[in-house]
Short mmCIF file of C-alpha atoms in Angstrom, two decimals:
data_model
loop_
_atom_site.label_atom_id
_atom_site.label_comp_id
_atom_site.label_asym_id
_atom_site.label_seq_id
_atom_site.Cartn_x
_atom_site.Cartn_y
_atom_site.Cartn_z
CA UNK A 617 0.23 -0.29 -0.25
CA UNK A 618 2.94 2.07 1.08
CA UNK A 619 4.64 1.64 -2.51
CA UNK A 620 1.19 2.61 -4.49
CA UNK A 621 1.51 5.89 -3.42
CA UNK A 622 5.42 6.87 -2.98
CA UNK A 623 6.54 4.78 -6.24
CA UNK A 624 4.80 7.28 -8.49
CA UNK A 625 7.22 10.18 -7.22
CA UNK A 626 10.02 7.80 -7.60
CA UNK A 627 9.77 8.03 -11.24
CA UNK A 628 8.26 11.15 -11.54
CA UNK A 629 11.94 12.89 -10.60
CA UNK A 630 13.57 13.81 -13.25
CA UNK A 631 16.49 11.71 -14.97
CA UNK A 632 15.95 8.96 -12.91
CA UNK A 633 16.56 5.18 -13.06
CA UNK A 634 14.51 3.64 -10.07
CA UNK A 635 14.99 0.40 -9.22
CA UNK A 636 12.38 -1.40 -6.36
CA UNK A 637 14.22 -4.25 -4.50
CA UNK A 638 11.23 -7.34 -4.30
CA UNK A 639 12.62 -8.78 -1.01
CA UNK A 640 10.39 -12.07 -1.48
CA UNK A 641 7.14 -10.22 -0.47
CA UNK A 642 4.52 -12.34 -0.08
CA UNK A 643 2.23 -9.43 -1.76
CA UNK A 644 3.96 -9.48 -5.31
CA UNK A 645 4.94 -5.73 -4.56
CA UNK A 646 7.35 -6.68 -7.87
CA UNK A 647 4.61 -7.94 -9.94
CA UNK A 648 2.51 -5.04 -9.45
CA UNK A 649 5.45 -2.55 -9.97
CA UNK A 650 5.82 -4.32 -13.55
CA UNK A 651 2.53 -4.24 -14.96
CA UNK A 652 1.72 -0.46 -13.62
CA UNK A 653 4.99 1.08 -13.75
CA UNK A 654 7.17 -0.98 -16.19
CA UNK A 655 10.30 1.34 -17.13
CA UNK A 656 10.98 0.54 -13.20
CA UNK A 657 12.84 -2.51 -12.63
CA UNK A 658 12.51 -4.74 -10.46
CA UNK A 659 15.19 -6.91 -8.51
CA UNK A 660 13.80 -10.11 -6.87
CA UNK A 661 15.03 -12.05 -4.01
CA UNK A 662 13.69 -15.31 -3.62
CA UNK A 663 13.12 -17.99 -0.29
CA UNK A 664 13.52 -15.13 1.97
CA UNK A 665 10.89 -15.09 4.62
CA UNK A 666 12.84 -12.90 6.78
CA UNK A 667 13.56 -9.54 5.40
CA UNK A 668 17.37 -8.05 5.72
CA UNK A 669 17.15 -4.27 4.54
CA UNK A 670 20.70 -3.96 4.16
CA UNK A 671 21.17 -6.82 1.85
CA UNK A 672 18.17 -5.00 -0.21
CA UNK A 673 19.31 -1.69 -0.83
CA UNK A 674 22.96 -3.63 -1.68
CA UNK A 675 21.02 -5.38 -4.37
CA UNK A 676 19.32 -2.25 -5.43
CA UNK A 677 22.45 -0.75 -5.29
CA UNK A 678 24.71 -3.21 -7.64
CA UNK A 679 21.73 -2.97 -10.42
CA UNK A 680 22.36 0.62 -10.82
CA UNK A 681 24.64 2.11 -13.40
CA UNK A 682 23.97 5.75 -12.59
CA UNK A 683 27.14 7.66 -10.69
CA UNK A 684 24.92 8.80 -8.31
CA UNK A 685 22.54 6.47 -5.71
CA UNK A 686 19.82 7.41 -3.72
CA UNK A 687 18.19 4.86 -1.31
CA UNK A 688 14.48 5.14 -0.48
CA UNK A 689 12.23 3.20 1.52
CA UNK A 690 8.59 2.66 0.61
CA UNK A 691 6.92 4.85 2.88
CA UNK A 692 9.03 8.04 1.58
CA UNK A 693 7.09 10.61 -0.65
CA UNK A 694 9.68 13.00 -3.02
CA UNK A 695 7.46 16.02 -3.63
CA UNK A 696 8.67 18.69 -6.27
CA UNK A 697 12.06 20.06 -6.51
CA UNK A 698 13.48 16.88 -4.44
CA UNK A 699 15.23 15.70 -8.11
CA UNK A 700 16.59 19.81 -8.20
CA UNK A 701 18.05 19.66 -4.94
CA UNK A 702 20.01 16.85 -4.64
CA UNK A 703 21.64 17.47 -7.92
CA UNK A 704 22.35 21.47 -6.63
CA UNK A 705 24.23 19.47 -4.29
CA UNK A 706 26.08 16.99 -5.69
CA UNK A 707 29.81 16.78 -5.58
CA UNK A 708 32.92 14.48 -5.72
CA UNK A 709 33.12 13.15 -2.06
CA UNK A 710 30.16 13.79 -0.56
CA UNK A 711 26.65 12.33 0.56
CA UNK A 712 23.49 14.02 1.07
CA UNK A 713 20.34 13.19 3.08
CA UNK A 714 17.85 15.16 4.36
CA UNK A 715 17.55 17.79 7.41
CA UNK A 716 14.83 19.37 9.68
CA UNK A 717 14.96 22.08 11.96
CA UNK A 718 15.05 21.29 16.00
CA UNK A 719 15.50 23.14 19.02
CA UNK A 720 19.19 21.92 19.16
CA UNK A 721 19.13 23.56 14.96
CA UNK A 722 19.11 21.05 12.14
CA UNK A 723 18.93 17.56 12.55
CA UNK A 724 19.70 15.18 10.16
CA UNK A 725 17.09 12.81 8.70
CA UNK A 726 18.70 9.27 7.67
CA UNK A 727 16.71 8.78 3.92
CA UNK A 728 16.74 9.43 1.65
CA UNK A 729 20.47 8.95 1.23
CA UNK A 730 22.50 9.78 -1.52
CA UNK A 731 26.47 9.12 -2.78
CA UNK A 732 28.04 8.53 -5.14
CA UNK A 733 28.02 4.37 -6.42
CA UNK A 734 32.17 4.31 -6.30
CA UNK A 735 32.05 5.74 -2.74
CA UNK A 736 28.95 3.24 -1.59
CA UNK A 737 31.61 0.75 -2.75
CA UNK A 738 34.79 1.99 -1.18
CA UNK A 739 33.08 1.96 1.91
CA UNK A 740 31.59 -1.27 1.66
CA UNK A 741 27.47 -0.41 1.24
CA UNK A 742 25.61 -1.34 3.83
CA UNK A 743 26.41 -4.22 6.26
CA UNK A 744 24.20 -7.17 6.22
CA UNK A 745 25.24 -8.60 9.10
CA UNK A 746 22.52 -6.48 10.91
CA UNK A 747 19.22 -8.65 10.73
CA UNK A 748 17.12 -6.46 12.40
CA UNK A 749 15.26 -3.33 12.06
CA UNK A 750 17.19 -0.11 12.36
CA UNK A 751 20.92 0.57 13.23
CA UNK A 752 21.93 -0.23 9.41
CA UNK A 753 21.75 3.88 8.85
CA UNK A 754 23.92 5.56 10.87
CA UNK A 755 26.30 2.71 10.69
CA UNK A 756 26.55 3.30 7.50
CA UNK A 757 26.76 6.85 7.41
CA UNK A 758 29.11 6.51 10.46
CA UNK A 759 31.40 4.81 8.23
CA UNK A 760 30.92 7.52 5.33
CA UNK A 761 32.13 10.05 8.15
CA UNK A 762 35.34 7.73 9.00
CA UNK A 763 36.06 7.03 5.07
CA UNK A 764 36.40 11.21 5.37
CA UNK A 765 33.10 11.42 2.92
CA UNK A 766 31.64 15.29 3.56
CA UNK A 767 27.89 15.71 4.24
CA UNK A 768 25.30 17.75 2.94
CA UNK A 769 22.08 18.64 3.87
CA UNK A 770 18.40 19.65 2.13
CA UNK A 771 15.80 20.63 3.97
CA UNK A 772 13.04 17.90 5.00
CA UNK A 773 10.03 20.01 3.27
CA UNK A 774 11.31 17.94 -0.05
CA UNK A 775 9.74 14.99 1.29
CA UNK A 776 7.07 13.59 3.64
CA UNK A 777 6.94 10.17 5.02
CA UNK A 778 3.83 8.42 4.70
CA UNK A 779 2.30 7.12 8.06
CA UNK A 780 1.95 3.70 9.66
CA UNK A 781 2.14 1.60 12.44
CA UNK A 782 5.25 0.41 13.90
CA UNK A 783 3.77 -3.55 13.59
CA UNK A 784 4.37 -2.75 10.08
CA UNK A 785 8.23 -2.09 9.82
CA UNK A 786 8.69 -5.37 12.06
CA UNK A 787 6.46 -7.75 10.33
CA UNK A 788 8.99 -9.70 8.63
CA UNK A 789 12.05 -8.89 10.69
CA UNK A 790 12.42 -12.39 13.33
CA UNK A 791 12.60 -9.62 16.49
CA UNK A 792 10.76 -7.17 18.13
CA UNK A 793 12.22 -3.15 17.53
CA UNK A 794 13.31 -3.21 20.94
CA UNK A 795 15.58 -6.26 20.79
CA UNK A 796 16.76 -5.21 17.22
CA UNK A 797 18.44 -1.85 18.40
CA UNK A 798 19.76 -3.12 20.85
CA UNK A 799 21.30 -5.57 18.88
CA UNK A 800 22.10 -3.36 16.37
CA UNK A 801 23.41 -0.70 18.80
CA UNK A 802 26.26 -2.99 20.39
CA UNK A 803 27.55 -4.64 17.22
CA UNK A 804 27.74 -1.23 15.65
CA UNK A 805 29.59 0.22 18.77
CA UNK A 806 31.91 -3.27 18.56
CA UNK A 807 32.22 -2.70 15.12
CA UNK A 808 33.74 0.91 15.15
CA UNK A 809 35.84 0.27 18.13
CA UNK A 810 37.32 -2.55 16.35
CA UNK A 811 38.30 -0.26 13.27
CA UNK A 812 39.74 2.46 15.89
CA UNK A 813 42.28 0.23 17.55
CA UNK A 814 43.31 -2.17 14.22
CA UNK A 815 42.76 0.23 11.74
CA UNK A 816 40.55 -2.05 9.41
CA UNK A 817 37.32 -3.12 9.26
CA UNK A 818 35.64 -6.74 9.80
CA UNK A 819 36.08 -9.10 7.39
CA UNK A 820 32.71 -10.65 6.27
CA UNK A 821 33.24 -13.76 8.55
CA UNK A 822 33.72 -11.78 11.61
CA UNK A 823 31.03 -9.26 10.73
CA UNK A 824 28.53 -12.75 10.65
CA UNK A 825 29.88 -13.96 14.11
CA UNK A 826 29.96 -10.63 15.67
CA UNK A 827 26.60 -10.05 15.20
CA UNK A 828 25.27 -13.60 16.24
CA UNK A 829 27.17 -13.22 19.36
CA UNK A 830 26.38 -10.02 19.91
CA UNK A 831 22.61 -11.16 19.41
CA UNK A 832 22.99 -13.57 22.20
CA UNK A 833 24.18 -11.52 25.13
CA UNK A 834 21.25 -9.38 24.48
CA UNK A 835 18.74 -11.94 25.06
CA UNK A 836 20.56 -12.87 27.78
CA UNK A 837 20.30 -9.80 29.22
CA UNK A 838 16.62 -9.25 28.31
CA UNK A 839 15.96 -13.08 29.26
CA UNK A 840 17.04 -11.87 33.30
CA UNK A 841 16.22 -8.41 33.72
CA UNK A 842 18.19 -9.04 37.18
CA UNK A 843 21.56 -10.71 35.18
CA UNK A 844 24.85 -8.31 35.55
CA UNK A 845 27.32 -10.45 33.46
CA UNK A 846 30.23 -9.89 31.82
CA UNK A 847 29.72 -11.57 28.56
CA UNK A 848 33.07 -11.33 25.94
CA UNK A 849 32.37 -10.81 22.23
CA UNK A 850 35.29 -12.51 20.32
CA UNK A 851 36.44 -11.51 17.06
CA UNK A 852 37.56 -14.49 14.97
CA UNK A 853 40.66 -15.17 13.51
CA UNK A 854 41.87 -11.69 15.03
CA UNK A 855 45.66 -11.38 15.17
CA UNK A 856 46.52 -10.54 17.99
CA UNK A 857 43.65 -11.62 18.96
CA UNK A 858 40.64 -8.95 20.13
CA UNK A 859 37.63 -9.18 22.59
CA UNK A 860 35.22 -6.84 23.53
CA UNK A 861 32.97 -7.08 26.89
CA UNK A 862 29.70 -6.30 26.98
CA UNK A 863 27.85 -6.27 30.54
CA UNK A 864 24.68 -7.57 29.68
CA UNK A 865 23.05 -5.86 32.75
CA UNK A 866 23.13 -2.31 31.65
CA UNK A 867 21.86 -3.26 27.85
#
């Protein structure tokens, strides 16, 4: 239902090559797109009942041929002037996202987010070890900033967000928003700390293993609120060995 309203605003953007990732959608969204908006290209993932937003975005980015990528969610409405605002801000080694005014000054909003395709590939894309809802956006932005990519912003009034209940956000995830946020938060902190101390990022095996260990630590904390144990999250094949210590009672 969200895509029915948002997709027309995507394809209306000037000089846009629109790619929709149908991640094993039981509502057959990809079929609807091909029927009603044949100009949009559909990338399909099958046999994946649990949604992975990072992997979906990476699949869409891999299929893109344009030098700039704009990542949008299905609940984003792109208003008139959006494409022109992105074009005006484009420059080498920058990424672009909206901001809204707050009492503390301009506050960046995660999506839609635009960046060069080459920059996206250089920083490694979105981290698909993050299986739950949330966190993947600011973790990606954190890596962009650590690679020296400069942030530029445009006013949030150039887009709108479709209102929907939180239950729709996690319908095809394994865990609740609370658990997903906690696991993602600790995983991203461990990953960033490893990069700070070792000067390099995780390998694929390290990413998946550390995420699983972090999930186990958070689940242990949530299953017993009185638990105040220190659990070690060990990065496999680190030389010399490297371990993060998580106090689960503080999760």
